[in-house]
Amino acid sequence: ELKVEQNPLFLSMQEGKNYTIYCNYSTTSDRLYWYRQDPGKSLESLFVLLSNGAVKQEGRLMASLDTKARLSTLHITAAVHDLSATYFCAAFDSGTYKYIFGTGTRLKVLA
Amino acid sequence: DAGVIQSPRHEVTEMGQEVTLRCKPISGHNSLFWYRQTMMRGLELLIYFNNNVPIDDSGMPEDRFSAKMPNASFSTLKIQPSEPRDSAVYFCASSFTGASYGYTFGSGTRLTVV
């Protein structure tokens, strides 16, 4: 059974700093998704990563996938307050045809 | 495309009452998912349908919960009778099986049972 772990669960960081959120998954998966959720809002898709070594970037966020290590990272560069949100990763379980979600990382960027 | 449409956006009901949440998936998507989100338990998958057929309902917490998908464009999640611990945000999501993209989520229904 595919399990997905994210860490840290909570992250408070200063504006301008860099940080990385980690997403580990327990068995083989060929698709990894990152979502963002603002307080009181729905989940919004950010990136899909489909192959080993895949890297996607948008603005101050960069996601990467290492299928051999079963690890995806979401790197935040020079954080700004607008990035404050909860970030979820989700790995695709080809046995059940479901995405399995991590617990989420609640990010707070302090001015 | 209007995206995944859920109704109502907010629902406040008294304990013991029946509650029905509704979802219209994106046209052409053949998989539909119901999730529940709370602070304590995070995001939980309740049930998912593929081609209108329930595939996995192992996340449905109790017999008080039921879900139907009578056609490709409509699904309901019903709670009868409702209890205060059912208070949560309920999300519906849809996707196309086998596609490389993930789920598209609706705006959610915030349910409060008093």
mmCIF file of C-alpha atoms in Angstrom:
data_model
loop_
_atom_site.group_PDB
_atom_site.id
_atom_site.type_symbol
_atom_site.label_atom_id
_atom_site.label_comp_id
_atom_site.label_asym_id
_atom_site.label_seq_id
_atom_site.Cartn_x
_atom_site.Cartn_y
_atom_site.Cartn_z
ATOM 1 C CA GLU A 1 0.000 0.000 0.000
ATOM 2 C CA LEU A 2 1.382 3.368 -1.043
ATOM 3 C CA LYS A 3 1.998 5.786 1.802
ATOM 4 C CA VAL A 4 3.060 9.405 1.484
ATOM 5 C CA GLU A 5 4.868 11.375 4.165
ATOM 6 C CA GLN A 6 5.566 15.066 4.149
ATOM 7 C CA ASN A 7 7.852 17.036 6.356
ATOM 8 C CA PRO A 8 7.874 19.345 8.014
ATOM 9 C CA LEU A 9 4.217 19.567 8.997
ATOM 10 C CA PHE A 10 4.580 23.203 9.976
ATOM 11 C CA LEU A 11 7.065 25.708 8.682
ATOM 12 C CA SER A 12 7.474 29.286 9.787
ATOM 13 C CA MET A 13 10.042 31.223 7.856
ATOM 14 C CA GLN A 14 11.216 34.762 7.361
ATOM 15 C CA GLU A 15 10.675 36.587 4.121
ATOM 16 C CA GLY A 16 13.645 36.309 1.831
ATOM 17 C CA LYS A 17 14.788 32.936 3.133
ATOM 18 C CA ASN A 18 14.991 29.646 1.261
ATOM 19 C CA TYR A 19 13.504 26.366 2.411
ATOM 20 C CA THR A 20 12.566 22.912 1.166
ATOM 21 C CA ILE A 21 9.516 20.752 1.807
ATOM 22 C CA TYR A 22 10.061 17.003 1.474
ATOM 23 C CA CYS A 23 7.655 14.369 0.227
ATOM 24 C CA ASN A 24 8.570 10.703 0.611
ATOM 25 C CA TYR A 25 6.485 7.876 -0.749
ATOM 26 C CA SER A 26 6.743 4.219 0.098
ATOM 27 C CA THR A 27 6.359 2.323 -3.190
ATOM 28 C CA THR A 28 6.892 2.935 -6.870
ATOM 29 C CA SER A 29 4.885 5.774 -8.328
ATOM 30 C CA ASP A 30 5.144 7.337 -11.758
ATOM 31 C CA ARG A 31 3.281 10.562 -11.020
ATOM 32 C CA LEU A 32 3.700 13.080 -8.278
ATOM 33 C CA TYR A 33 1.552 16.143 -7.820
ATOM 34 C CA TRP A 34 1.903 19.253 -5.699
ATOM 35 C CA TYR A 35 -1.115 21.257 -4.581
ATOM 36 C CA ARG A 36 -1.532 24.518 -2.741
ATOM 37 C CA GLN A 37 -4.407 25.312 -0.388
ATOM 38 C CA ASP A 38 -5.047 28.806 0.942
ATOM 39 C CA PRO A 39 -6.975 29.096 4.214
ATOM 40 C CA GLY A 40 -10.661 28.486 3.637
ATOM 41 C CA LYS A 41 -10.103 27.649 -0.006
ATOM 42 C CA SER A 42 -9.907 24.573 -2.166
ATOM 43 C CA LEU A 43 -6.814 22.751 -3.384
ATOM 44 C CA GLU A 44 -5.162 24.227 -6.439
ATOM 45 C CA SER A 45 -2.776 22.236 -8.574
ATOM 46 C CA LEU A 46 0.785 23.521 -8.812
ATOM 47 C CA PHE A 47 2.988 20.950 -10.510
ATOM 48 C CA VAL A 48 2.850 17.447 -11.924
ATOM 49 C CA LEU A 49 6.086 15.469 -12.117
ATOM 50 C CA LEU A 50 6.066 12.463 -14.393
ATOM 51 C CA SER A 51 9.591 11.130 -14.616
ATOM 52 C CA ASN A 52 12.782 10.670 -12.671
ATOM 53 C CA GLY A 53 14.738 13.886 -12.577
ATOM 54 C CA ALA A 54 11.754 16.006 -13.574
ATOM 55 C CA VAL A 55 11.968 19.598 -12.432
ATOM 56 C CA LYS A 56 9.236 22.192 -12.670
ATOM 57 C CA GLN A 57 9.489 25.823 -11.663
ATOM 58 C CA GLU A 58 7.050 28.640 -11.319
ATOM 59 C CA GLY A 59 8.057 31.859 -9.684
ATOM 60 C CA ARG A 60 9.709 31.183 -6.366
ATOM 61 C CA LEU A 61 8.635 27.534 -6.264
ATOM 62 C CA MET A 62 10.562 24.663 -7.787
ATOM 63 C CA ALA A 63 9.532 21.015 -7.580
ATOM 64 C CA SER A 64 11.671 18.005 -8.380
ATOM 65 C CA LEU A 65 11.278 14.252 -8.423
ATOM 66 C CA ASP A 66 13.731 11.464 -7.680
ATOM 67 C CA THR A 67 11.896 8.205 -8.326
ATOM 68 C CA LYS A 68 14.818 6.071 -7.196
ATOM 69 C CA ALA A 69 14.835 7.707 -3.786
ATOM 70 C CA ARG A 70 11.020 7.951 -3.849
ATOM 71 C CA LEU A 71 11.373 11.578 -2.954
ATOM 72 C CA SER A 72 9.963 14.820 -4.240
ATOM 73 C CA THR A 73 10.949 18.238 -3.005
ATOM 74 C CA LEU A 74 9.318 21.621 -3.194
ATOM 75 C CA HIS A 75 11.921 24.338 -2.882
ATOM 76 C CA ILE A 76 11.000 27.863 -1.940
ATOM 77 C CA THR A 77 13.384 30.617 -2.960
ATOM 78 C CA ALA A 78 13.373 34.020 -1.263
ATOM 79 C CA ALA A 79 9.999 33.462 0.365
ATOM 80 C CA VAL A 80 7.357 36.175 0.311
ATOM 81 C CA HIS A 81 4.226 36.487 2.423
ATOM 82 C CA ASP A 82 1.979 35.516 -0.500
ATOM 83 C CA LEU A 83 3.409 32.003 -0.388
ATOM 84 C CA SER A 84 1.809 31.382 3.009
ATOM 85 C CA ALA A 85 -0.484 28.379 2.482
ATOM 86 C CA THR A 86 -0.672 24.636 3.018
ATOM 87 C CA TYR A 87 1.161 22.546 0.452
ATOM 88 C CA PHE A 88 0.212 18.950 -0.293
ATOM 89 C CA CYS A 89 2.021 16.358 -2.314
ATOM 90 C CA ALA A 90 0.156 13.409 -3.798
ATOM 91 C CA ALA A 91 1.619 10.262 -5.355
ATOM 92 C CA PHE A 92 -0.273 8.145 -7.845
ATOM 93 C CA ASP A 93 -0.967 4.564 -6.825
ATOM 94 C CA SER A 94 -1.211 2.576 -10.049
ATOM 95 C CA GLY A 95 -2.664 -0.400 -8.175
ATOM 96 C CA THR A 96 -5.745 1.496 -7.055
ATOM 97 C CA TYR A 97 -5.747 4.324 -9.591
ATOM 98 C CA LYS A 98 -5.846 6.841 -6.766
ATOM 99 C CA TYR A 99 -3.645 9.700 -5.715
ATOM 100 C CA ILE A 100 -2.476 9.278 -2.145
ATOM 101 C CA PHE A 101 -2.066 12.603 -0.372
ATOM 102 C CA GLY A 102 0.490 13.586 2.210
ATOM 103 C CA THR A 103 -0.554 15.286 5.419
ATOM 104 C CA GLY A 104 0.306 18.721 4.095
ATOM 105 C CA THR A 105 2.898 21.303 5.131
ATOM 106 C CA ARG A 106 1.509 24.460 6.604
ATOM 107 C CA LEU A 107 3.811 27.286 5.564
ATOM 108 C CA LYS A 108 3.770 30.689 7.186
ATOM 109 C CA VAL A 109 6.042 33.393 5.819
ATOM 110 C CA LEU A 110 6.713 36.152 8.314
ATOM 111 C CA ALA A 111 7.320 39.703 7.175
ATOM 112 C CA ASP B 1 -15.169 24.949 -18.314
ATOM 113 C CA ALA B 2 -16.745 25.883 -14.982
ATOM 114 C CA GLY B 3 -14.673 23.360 -13.100
ATOM 115 C CA VAL B 4 -16.011 21.020 -10.443
ATOM 116 C CA ILE B 5 -19.158 22.519 -8.969
ATOM 117 C CA GLN B 6 -20.265 21.768 -5.438
ATOM 118 C CA SER B 7 -23.355 22.851 -3.589
ATOM 119 C CA PRO B 8 -24.140 24.175 -1.142
ATOM 120 C CA ARG B 9 -21.024 26.165 -0.193
ATOM 121 C CA HIS B 10 -22.067 26.255 3.430
ATOM 122 C CA GLU B 11 -24.515 24.123 5.354
ATOM 123 C CA VAL B 12 -25.549 24.451 8.970
ATOM 124 C CA THR B 13 -27.848 21.782 10.284
ATOM 125 C CA GLU B 14 -29.035 20.357 13.542
ATOM 126 C CA MET B 15 -27.881 17.051 14.839
ATOM 127 C CA GLY B 16 -30.071 14.225 13.572
ATOM 128 C CA GLN B 17 -31.027 15.934 10.344
ATOM 129 C CA GLU B 18 -30.279 14.557 6.902
ATOM 130 C CA VAL B 19 -27.675 16.407 4.875
ATOM 131 C CA THR B 20 -27.104 16.055 1.137
ATOM 132 C CA LEU B 21 -24.046 17.445 -0.580
ATOM 133 C CA ARG B 22 -23.927 17.722 -4.350
ATOM 134 C CA CYS B 23 -21.204 17.642 -6.949
ATOM 135 C CA LYS B 24 -21.026 18.169 -10.691
ATOM 136 C CA PRO B 25 -17.700 16.955 -12.096
ATOM 137 C CA ILE B 26 -15.903 18.380 -15.092
ATOM 138 C CA SER B 27 -17.473 17.192 -18.316
ATOM 139 C CA GLY B 28 -15.496 14.302 -19.761
ATOM 140 C CA HIS B 29 -13.929 13.274 -16.465
ATOM 141 C CA ASN B 30 -14.779 9.697 -15.558
ATOM 142 C CA SER B 31 -13.491 9.517 -11.975
ATOM 143 C CA LEU B 32 -15.049 11.302 -9.041
ATOM 144 C CA PHE B 33 -13.785 11.505 -5.486
ATOM 145 C CA TRP B 34 -15.305 12.677 -2.210
ATOM 146 C CA TYR B 35 -12.911 13.934 0.456
ATOM 147 C CA ARG B 36 -13.407 15.228 3.959
ATOM 148 C CA GLN B 37 -11.000 17.697 5.544
ATOM 149 C CA THR B 38 -10.681 18.514 9.229
ATOM 150 C CA MET B 39 -7.912 20.012 11.302
ATOM 151 C CA MET B 40 -7.549 16.827 13.313
ATOM 152 C CA ARG B 41 -7.593 14.235 10.544
ATOM 153 C CA GLY B 42 -6.445 16.205 7.521
ATOM 154 C CA LEU B 43 -7.652 15.213 4.071
ATOM 155 C CA GLU B 44 -9.472 11.877 4.009
ATOM 156 C CA LEU B 45 -10.722 10.050 0.922
ATOM 157 C CA LEU B 46 -14.256 8.855 1.603
ATOM 158 C CA ILE B 47 -15.237 7.189 -1.657
ATOM 159 C CA TYR B 48 -14.416 7.243 -5.315
ATOM 160 C CA PHE B 49 -16.310 6.368 -8.457
ATOM 161 C CA ASN B 50 -15.058 5.320 -11.845
ATOM 162 C CA ASN B 51 -17.495 5.488 -14.743
ATOM 163 C CA ASN B 52 -20.290 6.090 -12.203
ATOM 164 C CA VAL B 53 -19.506 2.883 -10.303
ATOM 165 C CA PRO B 54 -18.281 3.020 -6.691
ATOM 166 C CA ILE B 55 -14.802 1.505 -6.679
ATOM 167 C CA ASP B 56 -13.575 2.080 -3.157
ATOM 168 C CA ASP B 57 -15.765 3.155 -0.260
ATOM 169 C CA SER B 58 -13.414 2.009 2.475
ATOM 170 C CA GLY B 59 -13.061 5.569 3.706
ATOM 171 C CA MET B 60 -16.748 6.047 4.407
ATOM 172 C CA PRO B 61 -16.768 6.365 8.188
ATOM 173 C CA GLU B 62 -20.106 4.804 9.024
ATOM 174 C CA ASP B 63 -23.356 3.555 7.608
ATOM 175 C CA ARG B 64 -24.734 7.021 8.167
ATOM 176 C CA PHE B 65 -22.755 8.066 5.097
ATOM 177 C CA SER B 66 -23.842 7.117 1.601
ATOM 178 C CA ALA B 67 -22.856 8.303 -1.855
ATOM 179 C CA LYS B 68 -24.394 7.905 -5.263
ATOM 180 C CA MET B 69 -23.491 8.766 -8.807
ATOM 181 C CA PRO B 70 -26.589 8.242 -10.933
ATOM 182 C CA ASN B 71 -24.927 9.633 -14.073
ATOM 183 C CA ALA B 72 -21.649 11.021 -15.301
ATOM 184 C CA SER B 73 -22.522 14.595 -14.399
ATOM 185 C CA PHE B 74 -23.847 14.324 -10.865
ATOM 186 C CA SER B 75 -22.994 12.829 -7.500
ATOM 187 C CA THR B 76 -24.367 13.159 -3.997
ATOM 188 C CA LEU B 77 -22.973 12.477 -0.558
ATOM 189 C CA LYS B 78 -25.625 11.985 2.081
ATOM 190 C CA ILE B 79 -25.308 11.902 5.838
ATOM 191 C CA GLN B 80 -28.288 10.582 7.763
ATOM 192 C CA PRO B 81 -28.534 11.239 10.651
ATOM 193 C CA SER B 82 -25.887 13.932 10.971
ATOM 194 C CA GLU B 83 -23.780 14.332 14.102
ATOM 195 C CA PRO B 84 -21.581 17.211 15.344
ATOM 196 C CA ARG B 85 -18.431 15.186 14.602
ATOM 197 C CA ASP B 86 -19.384 15.234 10.935
ATOM 198 C CA SER B 87 -18.596 18.943 10.856
ATOM 199 C CA ALA B 88 -15.893 19.397 8.249
ATOM 200 C CA VAL B 89 -15.215 20.677 4.756
ATOM 201 C CA TYR B 90 -16.253 18.160 2.127
ATOM 202 C CA PHE B 91 -14.506 18.332 -1.222
ATOM 203 C CA CYS B 92 -15.444 16.713 -4.463
ATOM 204 C CA ALA B 93 -12.739 16.164 -7.086
ATOM 205 C CA SER B 94 -12.772 14.724 -10.588
ATOM 206 C CA SER B 95 -10.228 13.446 -13.070
ATOM 207 C CA PHE B 96 -9.837 11.357 -16.194
ATOM 208 C CA THR B 97 -8.463 7.901 -15.411
ATOM 209 C CA GLY B 98 -5.061 7.318 -16.897
ATOM 210 C CA ALA B 99 -4.416 10.956 -17.619
ATOM 211 C CA SER B 100 -1.155 12.453 -16.474
ATOM 212 C CA TYR B 101 -2.800 15.285 -14.628
ATOM 213 C CA GLY B 102 -4.162 14.989 -11.151
ATOM 214 C CA TYR B 103 -7.467 15.884 -9.644
ATOM 215 C CA THR B 104 -9.445 19.054 -10.040
ATOM 216 C CA PHE B 105 -11.101 19.975 -6.783
ATOM 217 C CA GLY B 106 -14.363 21.772 -6.231
ATOM 218 C CA SER B 107 -14.678 24.702 -3.861
ATOM 219 C CA GLY B 108 -15.926 22.482 -1.065
ATOM 220 C CA THR B 109 -18.944 22.442 1.219
ATOM 221 C CA ARG B 110 -18.381 23.597 4.780
ATOM 222 C CA LEU B 111 -20.721 21.551 6.953
ATOM 223 C CA THR B 112 -21.510 22.520 10.508
ATOM 224 C CA VAL B 113 -23.693 20.219 12.579
ATOM 225 C CA VAL B 114 -24.920 21.808 15.801
#
